[in-house]
Amino acid sequence: MSPETLQDQPPVPGIMRVVREFLESIIDQVPDADRYHAMCCVYLMNVAERELAVDPVAPELKQRIDAFLGEIRPLPDAIQEFSVGLREGRCDARWDETFALVLAQVVAKVQVSKPDHLQPIHRK
Amino acid sequence: MNSAVDNSTAEIVRRLGVAVTRRFGGAARVEDVEVATLGGSNRTLLFNLVEGAATRRLVFRQETYRLGHSPFIAPSAQFRLLKIAYASEIPVPEPVFEFEPADQLGRGYVVAYVPGETLPRRLITDPRFSTARARFAEQAGALVGRLHRIEPAQAAFLAETPDSLDPIAAQLARLDYYGEAHPAVELAVRWLRMQPRPTARRCLLHGDFRNGNLMMGEEGIRALLDWECAHLGDPMEEFGWLCLRSWRFGELDKPVGGLCERAPFYAAYTAASGIEIDPDAVRWWEIFGFVRWIVLNIMQVHGHSTGVRRSPAFAACGRNTCLIEYDLLMTLLGHYQ
């Protein structure tokens, strides 16, 4: 048994991996009509595996957003407030700082979705 | 193509058969039906219309759902545009007939089938399409040029659509409807609002002119498909969309859909339309195009998450959104051209 869970082997990352590896092994045998969806499944399993390996709260990013907004909030609320502030022009005077923070948030998402998409400077 | 026809499709085919006999006579019949896949909001069937010794391969396109704040124009407007484009000798599938209430087929239409290839990666890399690629700049530039020469008054029925009235407001209304917060979209919209807004002439725009919506043969372009995003607007908007990094599929030195460079494409366009390219306006519309593409991906995952139409591809769209956001920011920074 894994020390973090009641459940037996394999742990969730292992389940994700074996499903993905099986999908990858059969992709060339999938009929044309379904192959694109099968490839999307592989992609999504890869995303899920990476997401399980990171802290979903993204503490460093959250700290930056909280500091920018001057208030501590749950991450979804902070991103919502950040978006509203941007739309209303409240961040215009801090453009460079705002841009850097938006880029950091996007990079953190891409690192989970498809890290190969990032330029080397943004890869971990 | 999946040749299997399920029960609900069988009923649709039966009604199509009735619709065909109403228009082409009792001897006309529907044969060799194939179900096309990958339609997000439409049911698409291929079939033969048999009239005596004559057989025509046709495409049945039926709207299957309509979300609130849909970015897509109604099938009836699409059909009208196809007729306008066809009469203007734009290469489009020949419009055959539109559904009527008596057909009990909902909203949609039938057009001629145009064989060929639409998959961007094949068009960009397959040696079979080397001639098509060599001709693309001239053919595509001339095609868009002829499209933009159509008198916009012919498509006045598009004047009140959200994308014709205020493209930025249209995107934000959709984003708000989907209920997602995306700082990158808000940042880009802020950038767009701070720049001088291009105020050029207004043309009939296809609105989704890119690889994937061009039916190609080995000899070149055969038909311009999928008119559901058409609207009236600045002609430079068409190029901001076409030149998005998202359509290059790794061919980054060929910004026009991964198929050619800008200069020969623009030259062919200007020769056909008489309209000069404004690079600053194209850049403005390219940033706008990223915003629009992000919102369209959010729409797809919204449809998936709400259970309206679930699929792995629509789910993947949600996680693709940040890749487009990254390209948008890198373009704003000047790292991507």
Short mmCIF file of C-alpha atoms in Angstrom, two decimals:
data_model
loop_
_atom_site.label_atom_id
_atom_site.label_comp_id
_atom_site.label_asym_id
_atom_site.label_seq_id
_atom_site.Cartn_x
_atom_site.Cartn_y
_atom_site.Cartn_z
CA MET A 1 0.00 0.00 0.00
CA SER A 2 1.17 3.50 -0.80
CA PRO A 3 1.75 5.54 2.38
CA GLU A 4 -0.52 8.38 1.12
CA THR A 5 -3.62 6.39 0.34
CA LEU A 6 -5.88 3.60 1.50
CA GLN A 7 -5.94 2.12 -1.98
CA ASP A 8 -3.91 -0.79 -3.28
CA GLN A 9 -1.34 -0.74 -6.09
CA PRO A 10 -0.96 0.74 -8.60
CA PRO A 11 -1.10 4.38 -7.51
CA VAL A 12 -2.98 6.89 -9.66
CA PRO A 13 0.09 7.97 -11.68
CA GLY A 14 0.77 4.33 -12.46
CA ILE A 15 -2.80 3.83 -13.63
CA MET A 16 -2.57 6.87 -15.87
CA ARG A 17 0.71 5.69 -17.31
CA VAL A 18 -0.39 2.18 -18.15
CA VAL A 19 -3.54 3.44 -19.85
CA ARG A 20 -1.55 5.98 -21.87
CA GLU A 21 1.09 3.41 -22.84
CA PHE A 22 -1.60 1.02 -24.03
CA LEU A 23 -3.30 3.71 -26.08
CA GLU A 24 0.02 4.63 -27.65
CA SER A 25 0.69 0.99 -28.52
CA ILE A 26 -2.57 0.60 -30.46
CA ILE A 27 -2.78 4.02 -32.09
CA ASP A 28 -1.69 2.77 -35.52
CA GLN A 29 -4.41 0.10 -35.45
CA VAL A 30 -7.21 2.55 -34.67
CA PRO A 31 -9.53 3.18 -37.66
CA ASP A 32 -9.03 6.52 -39.37
CA ALA A 33 -12.35 7.87 -38.10
CA ASP A 34 -11.30 7.41 -34.46
CA ARG A 35 -7.54 7.97 -34.65
CA TYR A 36 -7.64 11.70 -33.98
CA HIS A 37 -9.74 11.16 -30.85
CA ALA A 38 -7.36 8.40 -29.76
CA MET A 39 -4.42 10.78 -30.16
CA CYS A 40 -6.30 13.34 -28.09
CA CYS A 41 -6.75 10.69 -25.39
CA VAL A 42 -2.99 10.09 -25.29
CA TYR A 43 -2.43 13.82 -25.06
CA LEU A 44 -4.93 14.17 -22.22
CA MET A 45 -3.40 11.26 -20.31
CA ASN A 46 0.01 12.91 -20.62
CA VAL A 47 -1.48 16.15 -19.28
CA ALA A 48 -3.09 14.31 -16.38
CA GLU A 49 0.17 12.54 -15.47
CA ARG A 50 2.05 15.84 -15.39
CA GLU A 51 -0.70 17.57 -13.41
CA LEU A 52 -0.62 14.87 -10.76
CA ALA A 53 3.08 15.56 -10.30
CA VAL A 54 2.72 19.27 -9.49
CA ASP A 55 1.07 21.22 -6.69
CA PRO A 56 -2.33 22.28 -8.13
CA VAL A 57 -2.30 25.47 -6.09
CA ALA A 58 0.97 26.63 -7.74
CA PRO A 59 2.12 28.30 -4.48
CA GLU A 60 4.84 30.50 -6.01
CA LEU A 61 2.52 31.85 -8.66
CA LYS A 62 -0.28 32.35 -6.16
CA GLN A 63 2.08 34.30 -3.91
CA ARG A 64 2.98 36.59 -6.83
CA ILE A 65 -0.67 37.19 -7.73
CA ASP A 66 -1.59 37.85 -4.09
CA ALA A 67 1.27 40.33 -3.82
CA PHE A 68 0.20 42.02 -7.04
CA LEU A 69 -3.41 42.32 -5.89
CA GLY A 70 -2.47 43.20 -2.30
CA GLU A 71 -4.78 40.57 -0.86
CA ILE A 72 -4.67 36.83 -0.15
CA ARG A 73 -7.44 34.86 -1.85
CA PRO A 74 -7.98 31.31 -3.10
CA LEU A 75 -6.25 30.88 -6.47
CA PRO A 76 -9.41 30.82 -8.66
CA ASP A 77 -10.70 33.98 -6.97
CA ALA A 78 -7.33 35.67 -7.40
CA ILE A 79 -7.21 34.87 -11.11
CA GLN A 80 -10.79 36.09 -11.50
CA GLU A 81 -9.99 39.35 -9.72
CA PHE A 82 -6.80 39.75 -11.78
CA SER A 83 -8.84 39.30 -14.98
CA VAL A 84 -11.47 41.82 -13.91
CA GLY A 85 -8.78 44.34 -13.01
CA LEU A 86 -7.17 43.89 -16.41
CA ARG A 87 -10.45 44.41 -18.24
CA GLU A 88 -11.25 47.53 -16.26
CA GLY A 89 -7.83 49.02 -16.98
CA ARG A 90 -6.72 48.97 -13.35
CA CYS A 91 -3.43 47.32 -14.32
CA ASP A 92 -2.54 49.68 -17.18
CA ALA A 93 -0.11 51.73 -15.09
CA ARG A 94 1.78 48.55 -14.14
CA TRP A 95 1.94 47.13 -17.67
CA ASP A 96 5.35 45.42 -17.52
CA GLU A 97 4.69 43.89 -14.12
CA THR A 98 1.24 42.79 -15.29
CA PHE A 99 2.62 41.26 -18.46
CA ALA A 100 5.26 39.33 -16.53
CA LEU A 101 2.62 37.97 -14.16
CA VAL A 102 0.30 36.89 -16.98
CA LEU A 103 3.22 35.21 -18.73
CA ALA A 104 4.16 33.38 -15.52
CA GLN A 105 0.59 32.11 -15.16
CA VAL A 106 0.49 30.92 -18.76
CA VAL A 107 3.91 29.28 -18.56
CA ALA A 108 2.79 27.39 -15.44
CA LYS A 109 -0.20 26.05 -17.37
CA VAL A 110 1.84 25.10 -20.44
CA GLN A 111 4.35 23.28 -18.25
CA VAL A 112 1.52 20.89 -17.48
CA SER A 113 -0.30 20.87 -20.82
CA LYS A 114 2.63 20.60 -23.21
CA PRO A 115 6.05 21.66 -21.91
CA ASP A 116 7.67 21.06 -25.31
CA HIS A 117 5.67 24.04 -26.56
CA LEU A 118 7.72 26.40 -24.40
CA GLN A 119 10.90 28.15 -25.44
CA PRO A 120 13.94 26.82 -23.51
CA ILE A 121 13.98 29.87 -21.24
CA HIS A 122 10.55 28.92 -19.90
CA ARG A 123 11.13 25.21 -19.44
CA LYS A 124 11.85 23.85 -15.98
CA MET B 1 -15.26 8.19 -43.09
CA ASN B 2 -17.39 5.77 -41.13
CA SER B 3 -19.77 3.93 -43.40
CA ALA B 4 -21.85 2.63 -40.50
CA VAL B 5 -25.24 4.35 -40.32
CA ASP B 6 -26.85 4.25 -36.86
CA ASN B 7 -30.58 4.27 -36.20
CA SER B 8 -30.99 8.03 -35.76
CA THR B 9 -29.02 8.60 -38.93
CA ALA B 10 -31.20 6.04 -40.73
CA GLU B 11 -34.25 8.20 -39.96
CA ILE B 12 -32.40 11.28 -41.20
CA VAL B 13 -31.53 9.43 -44.41
CA ARG B 14 -35.18 8.43 -44.84
CA ARG B 15 -36.25 12.06 -44.54
CA LEU B 16 -33.47 13.10 -46.90
CA GLY B 17 -34.84 10.62 -49.42
CA VAL B 18 -38.27 12.26 -49.16
CA ALA B 19 -36.72 15.72 -49.47
CA VAL B 20 -34.88 14.62 -52.59
CA THR B 21 -37.98 13.23 -54.27
CA ARG B 22 -39.87 16.47 -53.48
CA ARG B 23 -37.24 18.40 -55.42
CA PHE B 24 -36.00 16.04 -58.09
CA GLY B 25 -39.03 13.82 -58.75
CA GLY B 26 -40.24 10.47 -57.59
CA ALA B 27 -37.54 8.54 -59.42
CA ALA B 28 -34.72 10.31 -57.58
CA ARG B 29 -33.17 8.34 -54.75
CA VAL B 30 -30.42 8.50 -52.13
CA GLU B 31 -27.67 5.87 -52.21
CA ASP B 32 -24.23 5.12 -50.76
CA VAL B 33 -24.55 7.19 -47.60
CA GLU B 34 -21.41 7.74 -45.57
CA VAL B 35 -21.23 9.43 -42.17
CA ALA B 36 -18.45 12.00 -42.05
CA THR B 37 -16.79 12.46 -38.66
CA LEU B 38 -15.14 15.32 -36.77
CA GLY B 39 -18.14 17.62 -37.16
CA GLY B 40 -18.38 19.68 -33.98
CA SER B 41 -21.79 21.24 -34.37
CA ASN B 42 -23.08 19.64 -37.55
CA ARG B 43 -24.09 16.25 -38.85
CA THR B 44 -22.41 15.73 -42.19
CA LEU B 45 -23.37 12.92 -44.54
CA LEU B 46 -22.11 12.11 -48.01
CA PHE B 47 -24.57 10.51 -50.40
CA ASN B 48 -25.28 9.84 -54.03
CA LEU B 49 -28.27 11.50 -55.66
CA VAL B 50 -29.33 9.08 -58.35
CA GLU B 51 -31.58 10.38 -61.12
CA GLY B 52 -31.98 7.77 -63.84
CA ALA B 53 -28.56 7.19 -65.32
CA ALA B 54 -27.08 10.27 -63.64
CA THR B 55 -25.41 10.14 -60.22
CA ARG B 56 -24.11 13.10 -58.24
CA ARG B 57 -22.13 12.87 -55.01
CA LEU B 58 -23.54 15.41 -52.56
CA VAL B 59 -22.96 16.56 -48.97
CA PHE B 60 -25.76 16.85 -46.41
CA ARG B 61 -25.00 19.33 -43.64
CA GLN B 62 -27.40 19.64 -40.73
CA GLU B 63 -27.02 21.81 -37.62
CA THR B 64 -27.17 19.52 -34.59
CA TYR B 65 -27.03 22.03 -31.75
CA ARG B 66 -26.67 25.71 -31.11
CA LEU B 67 -25.08 27.09 -27.95
CA GLY B 68 -25.88 30.49 -26.57
CA HIS B 69 -23.53 33.17 -27.87
CA SER B 70 -22.61 30.89 -30.77
CA PRO B 71 -19.87 32.32 -32.99
CA PHE B 72 -21.43 30.58 -35.99
CA ILE B 73 -23.95 32.12 -38.36
CA ALA B 74 -27.16 30.27 -39.10
CA PRO B 75 -27.18 27.60 -41.84
CA SER B 76 -29.56 29.72 -43.92
CA ALA B 77 -27.01 32.56 -43.93
CA GLN B 78 -24.25 30.09 -44.84
CA PHE B 79 -26.33 28.82 -47.74
CA ARG B 80 -26.99 32.36 -48.98
CA LEU B 81 -23.26 33.07 -48.84
CA LEU B 82 -22.46 29.92 -50.78
CA LYS B 83 -24.84 31.07 -53.51
CA ILE B 84 -23.23 34.53 -53.57
CA ALA B 85 -19.72 33.06 -53.68
CA TYR B 86 -20.66 30.49 -56.32
CA ALA B 87 -22.20 33.19 -58.53
CA SER B 88 -19.00 35.23 -58.07
CA GLU B 89 -16.91 32.29 -59.29
CA ILE B 90 -15.27 31.76 -55.91
CA PRO B 91 -14.42 28.05 -55.72
CA VAL B 92 -17.00 26.70 -53.28
CA PRO B 93 -19.10 23.54 -53.28
CA GLU B 94 -22.09 24.18 -55.53
CA PRO B 95 -25.13 24.92 -53.34
CA VAL B 96 -27.90 22.45 -54.25
CA PHE B 97 -30.82 23.02 -51.87
CA GLU B 98 -31.65 24.29 -48.41
CA PHE B 99 -33.90 22.39 -46.01
CA GLU B 100 -37.48 23.58 -45.63
CA PRO B 101 -39.84 22.93 -42.71
CA ALA B 102 -41.65 20.26 -44.75
CA ASP B 103 -38.40 18.28 -44.94
CA GLN B 104 -38.37 17.78 -41.13
CA LEU B 105 -34.59 17.99 -41.25
CA GLY B 106 -34.11 21.07 -39.08
CA ARG B 107 -31.64 23.67 -40.27
CA GLY B 108 -29.12 22.87 -42.98
CA TYR B 109 -28.52 22.36 -46.64
CA VAL B 110 -27.08 20.15 -49.37
CA VAL B 111 -24.08 21.05 -51.51
CA ALA B 112 -21.99 19.28 -54.13
CA TYR B 113 -19.22 17.01 -52.90
CA VAL B 114 -15.71 18.18 -53.69
CA PRO B 115 -13.10 15.43 -53.31
CA GLY B 116 -9.64 16.22 -52.00
CA GLU B 117 -7.60 16.73 -48.85
CA THR B 118 -8.11 19.17 -45.98
CA LEU B 119 -5.76 17.84 -43.30
CA PRO B 120 -3.14 20.56 -42.77
CA ARG B 121 -0.24 18.27 -41.90
CA ARG B 122 -0.69 16.25 -45.07
CA LEU B 123 -0.99 19.39 -47.16
CA ILE B 124 2.13 20.84 -45.59
CA THR B 125 4.37 17.77 -45.68
CA ASP B 126 3.10 15.17 -48.17
CA PRO B 127 5.20 15.14 -51.38
CA ARG B 128 1.97 14.53 -53.35
CA PHE B 129 0.99 18.15 -52.68
CA SER B 130 4.28 19.78 -53.71
CA THR B 131 2.68 21.35 -56.79
CA ALA B 132 -0.28 22.58 -54.74
CA ARG B 133 2.13 24.12 -52.24
CA ALA B 134 4.11 25.82 -55.01
CA ARG B 135 0.89 27.37 -56.36
CA PHE B 136 -0.66 28.19 -53.01
CA ALA B 137 0.51 31.81 -52.63
CA GLU B 138 -0.81 32.83 -56.03
CA GLN B 139 -4.02 30.78 -55.87
CA ALA B 140 -4.95 31.64 -52.29
CA GLY B 141 -4.05 35.32 -52.65
CA ALA B 142 -6.17 35.63 -55.78
CA LEU B 143 -9.03 33.71 -54.18
CA VAL B 144 -9.21 36.01 -51.14
CA GLY B 145 -8.80 38.99 -53.43
CA ARG B 146 -11.83 37.96 -55.48
CA LEU B 147 -13.80 37.30 -52.30
CA HIS B 148 -13.04 40.77 -50.94
CA ARG B 149 -14.17 42.34 -54.21
CA ILE B 150 -17.70 41.08 -53.70
CA GLU B 151 -19.94 44.04 -52.99
CA PRO B 152 -20.58 43.81 -49.21
CA ALA B 153 -24.16 45.00 -49.76
CA GLN B 154 -24.84 41.54 -51.19
CA ALA B 155 -24.20 40.17 -47.69
CA ALA B 156 -25.99 42.95 -45.81
CA PHE B 157 -27.81 40.24 -43.84
CA LEU B 158 -24.53 39.79 -41.92
CA ALA B 159 -24.28 43.44 -40.88
CA GLU B 160 -25.91 42.95 -37.48
CA THR B 161 -24.00 39.86 -36.36
CA PRO B 162 -21.81 40.39 -33.28
CA ASP B 163 -18.59 39.81 -35.24
CA SER B 164 -19.60 42.39 -37.84
CA LEU B 165 -20.68 44.97 -35.26
CA ASP B 166 -17.85 44.79 -32.70
CA PRO B 167 -15.40 41.88 -32.90
CA ILE B 168 -13.79 42.51 -29.51
CA ALA B 169 -17.12 42.84 -27.71
CA ALA B 170 -18.25 39.62 -29.42
CA GLN B 171 -15.28 37.69 -28.01
CA LEU B 172 -15.68 39.09 -24.50
CA ALA B 173 -19.41 38.33 -24.47
CA ARG B 174 -18.64 34.71 -25.38
CA LEU B 175 -15.87 34.46 -22.79
CA ASP B 176 -18.21 35.79 -20.10
CA TYR B 177 -20.91 33.34 -21.18
CA TYR B 178 -18.49 30.42 -20.78
CA GLY B 179 -17.63 31.75 -17.33
CA GLU B 180 -13.87 31.39 -17.46
CA ALA B 181 -11.22 33.87 -16.32
CA HIS B 182 -8.25 34.21 -18.66
CA PRO B 183 -5.83 37.02 -17.79
CA ALA B 184 -3.96 36.51 -21.09
CA VAL B 185 -7.13 37.26 -23.06
CA GLU B 186 -7.83 40.34 -20.95
CA LEU B 187 -4.24 41.55 -21.39
CA ALA B 188 -4.44 41.14 -25.16
CA VAL B 189 -7.79 42.92 -25.33
CA ARG B 190 -6.30 45.74 -23.28
CA TRP B 191 -3.41 45.92 -25.78
CA LEU B 192 -5.84 45.97 -28.70
CA ARG B 193 -7.83 48.80 -27.13
CA MET B 194 -4.67 50.85 -26.53
CA GLN B 195 -3.53 50.60 -30.17
CA PRO B 196 -5.03 52.59 -33.02
CA ARG B 197 -7.92 50.46 -34.25
CA PRO B 198 -7.65 49.74 -37.98
CA THR B 199 -10.49 51.53 -39.72
CA ALA B 200 -10.21 50.35 -43.29
CA ARG B 201 -12.98 49.55 -45.72
CA ARG B 202 -15.44 46.77 -44.95
CA CYS B 203 -15.57 43.62 -47.01
CA LEU B 204 -17.32 40.27 -46.93
CA LEU B 205 -14.90 38.09 -44.95
CA HIS B 206 -14.89 34.32 -44.94
CA GLY B 207 -13.81 34.60 -41.32
CA ASP B 208 -12.07 31.21 -41.10
CA PHE B 209 -9.80 31.24 -44.14
CA ARG B 210 -6.95 28.83 -43.33
CA ASN B 211 -5.62 25.40 -44.07
CA GLY B 212 -8.17 22.92 -42.83
CA ASN B 213 -10.97 24.81 -44.53
CA LEU B 214 -9.51 24.57 -48.02
CA MET B 215 -10.24 21.45 -50.04
CA MET B 216 -7.02 20.82 -51.93
CA GLY B 217 -6.03 18.53 -54.75
CA GLU B 218 -2.55 17.78 -55.97
CA GLU B 219 -2.99 20.58 -58.48
CA GLY B 220 -4.04 23.18 -55.88
CA ILE B 221 -7.12 24.70 -54.25
CA ARG B 222 -10.44 23.13 -55.23
CA ALA B 223 -12.90 24.71 -52.81
CA LEU B 224 -13.21 27.06 -49.86
CA LEU B 225 -15.31 25.35 -47.18
CA ASP B 226 -16.98 26.18 -43.85
CA TRP B 227 -18.53 29.63 -44.11
CA GLU B 228 -20.02 29.58 -40.62
CA CYS B 229 -17.76 32.38 -39.33
CA ALA B 230 -18.37 34.78 -42.24
CA HIS B 231 -19.03 38.40 -41.39
CA LEU B 232 -18.38 41.92 -42.61
CA GLY B 233 -15.15 43.59 -41.57
CA ASP B 234 -11.69 44.93 -42.27
CA PRO B 235 -10.08 42.82 -45.03
CA MET B 236 -6.86 42.74 -43.00
CA GLU B 237 -8.69 40.67 -40.39
CA GLU B 238 -8.65 37.75 -42.82
CA PHE B 239 -4.82 37.83 -42.90
CA GLY B 240 -4.40 38.25 -39.16
CA TRP B 241 -6.32 34.99 -38.83
CA LEU B 242 -4.68 33.13 -41.70
CA CYS B 243 -1.17 33.98 -40.49
CA LEU B 244 -1.68 32.86 -36.88
CA ARG B 245 1.18 30.72 -35.65
CA SER B 246 -1.37 28.05 -34.76
CA TRP B 247 -1.90 27.14 -38.44
CA ARG B 248 1.79 26.75 -39.34
CA PHE B 249 2.23 23.24 -37.92
CA GLY B 250 5.97 23.65 -37.42
CA GLU B 251 6.62 25.46 -40.73
CA LEU B 252 7.39 28.67 -38.87
CA ASP B 253 9.12 30.37 -41.80
CA LYS B 254 5.91 30.07 -43.82
CA PRO B 255 3.48 32.28 -41.94
CA VAL B 256 0.65 31.86 -44.44
CA GLY B 257 -0.77 28.65 -43.05
CA GLY B 258 2.60 26.88 -43.08
CA LEU B 259 2.36 26.87 -46.87
CA CYS B 260 4.04 30.06 -48.11
CA GLU B 261 5.60 33.37 -47.17
CA ARG B 262 3.62 36.55 -46.84
CA ALA B 263 5.07 38.58 -49.76
CA PRO B 264 3.94 36.44 -52.73
CA PHE B 265 0.57 35.81 -51.12
CA TYR B 266 0.00 39.51 -50.47
CA ALA B 267 1.14 40.40 -54.01
CA ALA B 268 -1.42 38.01 -55.50
CA TYR B 269 -4.09 39.37 -53.18
CA THR B 270 -3.44 43.00 -54.07
CA ALA B 271 -3.33 42.16 -57.78
CA ALA B 272 -6.75 40.51 -57.54
CA SER B 273 -8.44 42.93 -55.16
CA GLY B 274 -6.75 46.29 -55.68
CA ILE B 275 -6.45 46.50 -51.89
CA GLU B 276 -3.02 47.29 -50.42
CA ILE B 277 -1.81 45.38 -47.38
CA ASP B 278 -1.43 47.36 -44.15
CA PRO B 279 1.14 45.43 -42.06
CA ASP B 280 0.27 47.28 -38.83
CA ALA B 281 -3.37 46.41 -39.30
CA VAL B 282 -2.51 42.77 -40.01
CA ARG B 283 -0.51 42.66 -36.78
CA TRP B 284 -3.45 44.15 -34.83
CA TRP B 285 -5.76 41.54 -36.30
CA GLU B 286 -3.24 38.78 -35.61
CA ILE B 287 -3.32 39.63 -31.89
CA PHE B 288 -7.09 39.73 -32.15
CA GLY B 289 -6.97 36.38 -33.96
CA PHE B 290 -5.18 34.77 -31.00
CA VAL B 291 -7.92 36.11 -28.71
CA ARG B 292 -10.59 34.71 -30.99
CA TRP B 293 -8.85 31.33 -31.29
CA ILE B 294 -8.53 31.09 -27.50
CA VAL B 295 -12.22 31.87 -27.05
CA LEU B 296 -13.17 29.29 -29.70
CA ASN B 297 -11.17 26.63 -27.82
CA ILE B 298 -12.87 27.64 -24.57
CA MET B 299 -16.19 27.25 -26.39
CA GLN B 300 -15.27 23.72 -27.42
CA VAL B 301 -14.34 22.62 -23.92
CA HIS B 302 -17.42 24.40 -22.54
CA GLY B 303 -19.57 22.25 -24.81
CA HIS B 304 -17.70 19.18 -23.55
CA SER B 305 -17.80 20.10 -19.86
CA THR B 306 -21.49 20.93 -19.91
CA GLY B 307 -22.25 17.62 -21.60
CA VAL B 308 -23.73 19.20 -24.71
CA ARG B 309 -21.27 17.34 -26.91
CA ARG B 310 -18.56 15.36 -25.22
CA SER B 311 -15.43 14.12 -26.97
CA PRO B 312 -11.69 13.73 -26.31
CA ALA B 313 -10.97 16.33 -28.99
CA PHE B 314 -13.18 18.95 -27.34
CA ALA B 315 -11.69 18.12 -23.94
CA ALA B 316 -8.21 18.59 -25.41
CA CYS B 317 -9.23 22.03 -26.68
CA GLY B 318 -9.47 23.18 -23.07
CA ARG B 319 -5.88 22.25 -22.37
CA ASN B 320 -4.74 23.69 -25.70
CA THR B 321 -5.94 27.12 -24.67
CA CYS B 322 -2.78 27.94 -22.74
CA LEU B 323 -0.61 27.01 -25.74
CA ILE B 324 -2.37 29.69 -27.77
CA GLU B 325 -2.04 32.10 -24.87
CA TYR B 326 1.70 31.45 -24.82
CA ASP B 327 2.01 32.10 -28.57
CA LEU B 328 -0.02 35.27 -28.11
CA LEU B 329 2.26 36.60 -25.37
CA MET B 330 5.44 35.67 -27.24
CA THR B 331 4.06 37.46 -30.30
CA LEU B 332 3.25 40.55 -28.26
CA LEU B 333 6.80 40.47 -26.89
CA GLY B 334 8.15 40.35 -30.44
CA HIS B 335 9.76 36.91 -30.01
CA TYR B 336 7.40 35.34 -32.57
CA GLN B 337 6.64 36.81 -35.97
#
